[in-house]
Amino acid sequence: MDPVIIVGAGPVGLTLALALARQQVPSVVLDEGPGKDEHRLARTVVLREDTAALLERLTGVSLADAGVRWSGWRSMRRKQVTQEIAFDDDAEPPPLHIAQHVLTGALRAALAGERLAKVAVDSRLDTVEQESTGVTAHTRGPRGTWWRGSYLIGCDGPRSTVRKLLDIRFPGRTAVERHAVAALRAELPWDGEALLHRTPPWRASGPPAAEVTGRPLPDGVWRLDWLLPPGKDLVTPEVLVARVRETLAGWSGGSTPPYELLDTGVHTVHHRLARRWRVGRVFLAGDAAHLLGTLGTQGLDEGLRDADNLAWKLALAWHHGPHEALLDSYQAERRAVVAARLRAADQALPLLRGGGGIRAYVPGAARGHDVLLTDGHLGRGPLGAPGSYAGSPLAPRHLEAETPVGTPPGAPVEDVRVTAEDGSFVRLRDRLGRGALLVLLIAPGTGVWERRHWVGAGIMPRLAAAVTALPCPAELLVAESYPGAAAHTVLLIRPDGHLVTALNGVRAADLYAAAEAAVGGPARAAEETSAAGATAGSAAT
């Protein structure tokens, strides 16, 4: 079968290529550039726990060594500290702050050693044609080239050529926020802490800064962002240097400490959402499908979740034949999550950027605003937390044995220690992204005995037989405990780490029905996708 064509060699496209390769699906990445990324310390990304873990799993390297995991978070308003958070790896894992060129460099290095993925540089897409059996793309470059693929994914950014060729509308709002950005090396009072300072009590030339954010990078480097007033006023070098000097002086007690200015820029945030994310065998992902990023939120996080969601679905279809309902669920799930985040940001913007009004005088309003902004920056609440697929078309219906656990159906599962089929102890998250559903049995006491002592005892043989009979690839794991789960609870988990369901004991019929729903129902031949009455025997194996 033909490889998957990925258009765009940014973090989302490279991540998707690696995720497909881990599931034995070949791909070619069309990179319109020379295969190298410009080194820009003013262009960084903040990764939440789940997306950082995804990238580390795919690259096989610790990204924390190339970035900074914040030791804490500090919110200030005028001269007062309004909130302090100390991060803890278990209770509240810290975000990872890393330069984008470092991140893409790690992804490119991992792809360089991957036999199933190829990066074609200097290849600018200009034509896409598709039919029922595949996709054909043409690229301009030193030599015009035609590419043949099974599917094509547009990961080619805000000005996506793929989206334009498909004539997909991209409505939304332009320049919702603008920030002046500077990367500099300096000693600040908060070692390893990120800082949000609202209405700081200093003013040099130009309008006062309404908000400034400081986020540490390795080697004593900081990225500072100043929220700019509405409008299109140019940020001149003189104004930016004045901002730097007054901010460093204000944070350091009155005098500007020594600093080295390394990079500058202006970051403009747009809010847009593509009308469609799938047209036949062509999909959109990342900035080609959505733009968001106000109030501290990170659009790349959502783009990486797009790649994680789509990879296992494409892999199942690539290996086992058409799964139209499964492929359709990508748009249904991911577009709904991003749309909800955009709505939450649009609702919060008038409160946080409205510039006064009676709400500004309500007791506690300022503190509530600080909490909202913190949620956006730290990936919490409706502005930043990973989305749930509770309303997914893949959600199973009417399971008699379903039981509640600490994770609602459709939400990302917690990372716990598990025993794998070979008897090794691993983290649950390490078993994700392999193309198989995970069946997790909660069995207290199994952690203190070798697997050979309990693998044939109790309910294990029945559960192993039920897993073997499932209509799709699945892996059986065992854990001592899981939040909110009683002994002998069985969790069914998707390859992207979202919970399908939790069952009260070994219920083979319910487990089969949930697994079949999770992969979009029985697989059908392309010409039979609209026919009813397909049997379980036609499911992928």
Short mmCIF file of C-alpha atoms in Angstrom, two decimals, residues 152-320:
data_model
loop_
_atom_site.label_atom_id
_atom_site.label_comp_id
_atom_site.label_asym_id
_atom_site.label_seq_id
_atom_site.Cartn_x
_atom_site.Cartn_y
_atom_site.Cartn_z
CA LEU A 152 -2.57 13.04 2.58
CA ILE A 153 -2.37 15.19 5.73
CA GLY A 154 -2.03 18.96 5.55
CA CYS A 155 0.19 20.07 8.42
CA ASP A 156 1.34 23.12 6.50
CA GLY A 157 0.45 25.92 8.86
CA PRO A 158 -1.88 28.93 8.92
CA ARG A 159 -1.55 29.61 5.17
CA SER A 160 -2.09 25.95 4.34
CA THR A 161 -1.84 25.15 0.63
CA VAL A 162 -3.72 21.90 1.24
CA ARG A 163 -6.64 23.76 2.81
CA LYS A 164 -6.75 26.24 -0.07
CA LEU A 165 -6.59 23.52 -2.73
CA LEU A 166 -9.54 21.81 -1.07
CA ASP A 167 -11.40 25.14 -0.91
CA ILE A 168 -12.07 24.79 2.82
CA ARG A 169 -13.17 27.96 4.59
CA PHE A 170 -11.10 29.16 7.57
CA PRO A 171 -13.28 31.70 9.39
CA GLY A 172 -12.41 33.45 12.62
CA ARG A 173 -10.84 36.56 14.11
CA THR A 174 -7.63 38.32 13.12
CA ALA A 175 -5.08 39.77 15.59
CA VAL A 176 -7.01 38.87 18.73
CA GLU A 177 -3.83 39.69 20.69
CA ARG A 178 -0.36 41.00 19.87
CA HIS A 179 2.74 40.61 21.99
CA ALA A 180 6.20 42.11 21.76
CA VAL A 181 8.74 39.36 22.46
CA ALA A 182 12.36 39.46 23.60
CA ALA A 183 14.76 36.63 24.45
CA LEU A 184 17.58 37.75 26.70
CA ARG A 185 20.16 36.43 29.10
CA ALA A 186 19.93 37.96 32.58
CA GLU A 187 19.76 37.08 36.27
CA LEU A 188 16.25 37.51 37.62
CA PRO A 189 15.02 37.05 41.20
CA TRP A 190 12.97 33.94 40.38
CA ASP A 191 15.28 31.07 39.55
CA GLY A 192 13.40 28.57 37.38
CA GLU A 193 9.99 30.14 38.02
CA ALA A 194 7.68 31.51 35.35
CA LEU A 195 5.98 34.82 36.06
CA LEU A 196 2.82 36.64 34.98
CA HIS A 197 2.79 40.32 36.00
CA ARG A 198 -0.40 42.29 35.37
CA THR A 199 -0.48 46.12 35.39
CA PRO A 200 3.14 46.48 36.60
CA PRO A 201 3.71 49.79 38.44
CA TRP A 202 6.29 51.28 36.10
CA ARG A 203 6.17 53.27 32.89
CA ALA A 204 8.81 54.48 30.48
CA SER A 205 8.19 55.83 26.99
CA GLY A 206 5.04 54.74 25.20
CA PRO A 207 1.82 53.33 26.69
CA PRO A 208 2.09 51.38 29.96
CA ALA A 209 2.45 47.60 29.77
CA ALA A 210 -0.85 45.94 30.70
CA GLU A 211 0.77 42.55 31.18
CA VAL A 212 4.21 40.99 30.92
CA THR A 213 5.17 37.33 31.11
CA GLY A 214 8.61 35.96 31.95
CA ARG A 215 9.43 32.32 31.16
CA PRO A 216 12.86 30.75 31.75
CA LEU A 217 14.87 28.80 29.18
CA PRO A 218 18.20 26.95 29.62
CA ASP A 219 21.50 28.76 30.23
CA GLY A 220 20.05 31.77 32.03
CA VAL A 221 17.90 32.81 29.06
CA TRP A 222 14.42 34.25 29.51
CA ARG A 223 11.59 34.88 27.09
CA LEU A 224 9.63 38.03 27.95
CA ASP A 225 6.26 38.85 26.34
CA TRP A 226 4.51 42.21 26.65
CA LEU A 227 0.83 42.43 25.76
CA LEU A 228 0.44 45.25 23.25
CA PRO A 229 -2.56 47.60 23.11
CA PRO A 230 -5.07 47.06 20.26
CA GLY A 231 -4.00 48.51 16.95
CA LYS A 232 -1.19 48.13 14.45
CA ASP A 233 1.43 50.43 15.97
CA LEU A 234 4.95 49.36 15.05
CA VAL A 235 7.19 48.06 17.82
CA THR A 236 10.41 49.96 17.16
CA PRO A 237 13.77 48.79 18.53
CA GLU A 238 13.83 51.84 20.82
CA VAL A 239 10.44 51.03 22.32
CA LEU A 240 11.39 47.39 22.81
CA VAL A 241 14.67 48.22 24.55
CA ALA A 242 12.78 50.64 26.80
CA ARG A 243 10.36 47.83 27.68
CA VAL A 244 13.25 45.50 28.48
CA ARG A 245 15.08 47.99 30.67
CA GLU A 246 12.02 49.16 32.64
CA THR A 247 10.83 45.57 33.20
CA LEU A 248 14.20 44.27 34.38
CA ALA A 249 14.63 47.32 36.62
CA GLY A 250 11.17 46.89 38.11
CA TRP A 251 11.75 43.23 38.86
CA SER A 252 15.25 43.83 40.26
CA GLY A 253 14.44 46.62 42.69
CA GLY A 254 15.12 49.82 40.78
CA SER A 255 18.20 49.49 38.59
CA THR A 256 18.51 47.57 35.36
CA PRO A 257 20.78 44.51 35.85
CA PRO A 258 23.24 43.44 33.14
CA TYR A 259 21.53 41.64 30.27
CA GLU A 260 22.26 40.36 26.77
CA LEU A 261 19.51 40.80 24.19
CA LEU A 262 19.49 37.68 21.99
CA ASP A 263 16.38 37.82 19.84
CA THR A 264 13.20 39.86 19.38
CA GLY A 265 9.90 39.59 17.55
CA VAL A 266 6.19 40.33 17.54
CA HIS A 267 3.77 37.48 18.16
CA THR A 268 0.27 37.98 16.71
CA VAL A 269 -2.52 35.64 17.80
CA HIS A 270 -5.43 34.76 15.51
CA HIS A 271 -8.49 32.65 16.27
CA ARG A 272 -9.65 30.52 13.33
CA LEU A 273 -11.26 27.12 12.83
CA ALA A 274 -11.47 25.25 9.52
CA ARG A 275 -14.99 24.25 8.49
CA ARG A 276 -13.89 20.74 7.53
CA TRP A 277 -10.91 18.68 8.65
CA ARG A 278 -11.45 15.78 6.25
CA VAL A 279 -12.25 15.63 2.55
CA GLY A 280 -12.07 12.03 1.35
CA ARG A 281 -8.51 10.84 1.85
CA VAL A 282 -7.16 14.29 2.74
CA PHE A 283 -7.04 15.63 6.32
CA LEU A 284 -5.97 18.84 8.04
CA ALA A 285 -4.04 19.05 11.33
CA GLY A 286 -2.35 21.67 13.49
CA ASP A 287 -2.36 25.30 12.40
CA ALA A 288 -3.79 24.31 9.04
CA ALA A 289 -6.98 23.31 10.87
CA HIS A 290 -7.09 25.77 13.78
CA LEU A 291 -5.44 28.84 15.25
CA LEU A 292 -5.66 29.72 18.92
CA GLY A 293 -3.30 31.04 21.56
CA THR A 294 -4.74 33.96 23.52
CA LEU A 295 -4.61 34.19 27.31
CA GLY A 296 -1.53 32.00 27.59
CA THR A 297 -2.90 28.99 25.73
CA GLN A 298 -0.66 27.03 23.38
CA GLY A 299 -1.84 26.12 19.88
CA LEU A 300 0.95 23.58 19.39
CA ASP A 301 -0.43 21.42 22.19
CA GLU A 302 -3.64 21.00 20.24
CA GLY A 303 -1.76 20.33 17.02
CA LEU A 304 0.20 17.53 18.69
CA ARG A 305 -3.05 16.08 20.03
CA ASP A 306 -4.38 16.18 16.46
CA ALA A 307 -1.42 14.06 15.34
CA ASP A 308 -1.84 11.61 18.23
CA ASN A 309 -5.56 11.23 17.53
CA LEU A 310 -5.17 10.76 13.79
CA ALA A 311 -2.11 8.48 13.73
CA TRP A 312 -3.68 5.36 15.24
CA LYS A 313 -6.82 5.74 13.13
CA LEU A 314 -4.82 6.03 9.91
CA ALA A 315 -2.69 3.07 10.98
CA LEU A 316 -5.72 0.86 11.54
CA ALA A 317 -7.18 1.84 8.17
CA TRP A 318 -3.79 1.43 6.43
CA HIS A 319 -3.20 -2.07 7.83
CA HIS A 320 -6.73 -3.48 7.92
#
